[in-house]
Amino acid sequence: MWTIPFHKRNPPSDNASCYRKNALFVKALVGNPPLASYVRRLDYEVIIVPDTNDEDLAETLSAMKMMTQVVDLNGWDGNIGEGQHPSRWKEAMRDFIRGSGLKYLSLRGITFPPNYLPTSLRTLDLEGSSLGFEGDRLKGGPRHRRIELETLWCNDIESLLYFDIYLEEGGQAIRLSKIKNLSLWAHWHVPERWARLLNQTESIQYLRITVHRRVDDSRAEGVPLEGFVQSPLEHVHQASYSTITHLKLDIHGSLVPDKPIIRPYTGVLNEGLTRLDALERLEVDMVLEGRYDLEPMHFNPGEWRSLPLVLQKYGVLPKLGWLSVRVETKLFDPRLRCHPEEPPLTDEEIAEIELEFLKKEAHAEMLVEVMAERTYLRADFQLLLDLRPELDLSFVTAVTLGNRVWRRIASELRS
């Protein structure tokens, strides 16, 4: 772990050891420069961006310049882009990345001007980060640099929005047409954001779509886990229909009480799925949670038939050999305190919470059985396996409460 030094005269106690390790690492490289050529992976956690006059900054920058063989960089927290107040450290970080042979760059909570990304870069992994398009547009940076990305992860809505704004602003540094692995958040109320990205990727092999749906409308008759007018698959570049071999759908939803789940596969696994002629692996990972505990009435069996019914159609997904579906419910643990600073619990309060927890455990045992019966429709999947004897099928339902997990794995259907 590489930690940019905060002021060493008064380091926070929980980070003091990190500071000492960082100082030893820097001194070791400065004292023995050949060691720097062995550094291939570098993890940065930016506690505080060093002041230009920081007495440790010169030594830190010297060590950075020596590490010329880094190909894997992880940056955590802190703006390393242009900013309104550029510092020696920010400029050094920008130049370090631009002049490196990086193949993998992970940014967490960081802004960076895209025209300073190295042309060697093949994987860009973003979370809570932006590409600093404003600074890039105003300051320019090196021109005629084209990064041929092969993998792009936009791990949250913030990163996706900023990346799309960069494209909307006419960003040319990053070429998307050759991307083979793409992960994005498909937020239902901003479809134009993720649709633009899908439309520019022509040779995807692995596609991961995350749908995060927080449902609060108690007036609705049912609770759809999406609000899409069109499935994200409708926006995939036509050329990628013949190249996508692995599709993963991550669904996160929170529910309201007394309302059944409708369209549990979020409208993604519908007719649009049938266009993926090269698909070999289909994976669904669904997590349901919220302020309320799920009850049996939430799981209407008829609403879970959409996936097996699509796959039963003749000629659909001819190369599909592996199907995995996991549906998990997370129950609120009554033992968790929302406000740790509150006064200690009395013995009576502790006993009451423990009793509530025991009731929750019994509820979890019942719920996982109901989920297994209603989300995995045995007759439909039996017919699917009869039609597709080569299909490897995994279907798991789970309920978690604190550290405990109850699971049910669909029994083997083949005779």
PDB file of C-alpha atoms in Angstrom, residues 337-344:
ATOM      1  CA  ARG A 337     -27.545  -0.345  16.360  1.00  0.00           C
ATOM      2  CA  CYS A 338     -28.271   2.581  14.069  1.00  0.00           C
ATOM      3  CA  HIS A 339     -26.752   5.033  16.549  1.00  0.00           C
ATOM      4  CA  PRO A 340     -23.748   3.533  18.368  1.00  0.00           C
ATOM      5  CA  GLU A 341     -23.348   6.699  20.435  1.00  0.00           C
ATOM      6  CA  GLU A 342     -26.640   6.018  22.213  1.00  0.00           C
ATOM      7  CA  PRO A 343     -26.491   4.872  25.867  1.00  0.00           C
ATOM      8  CA  PRO A 344     -25.961   1.134  26.519  1.00  0.00           C
TER       9      PRO A 344
END
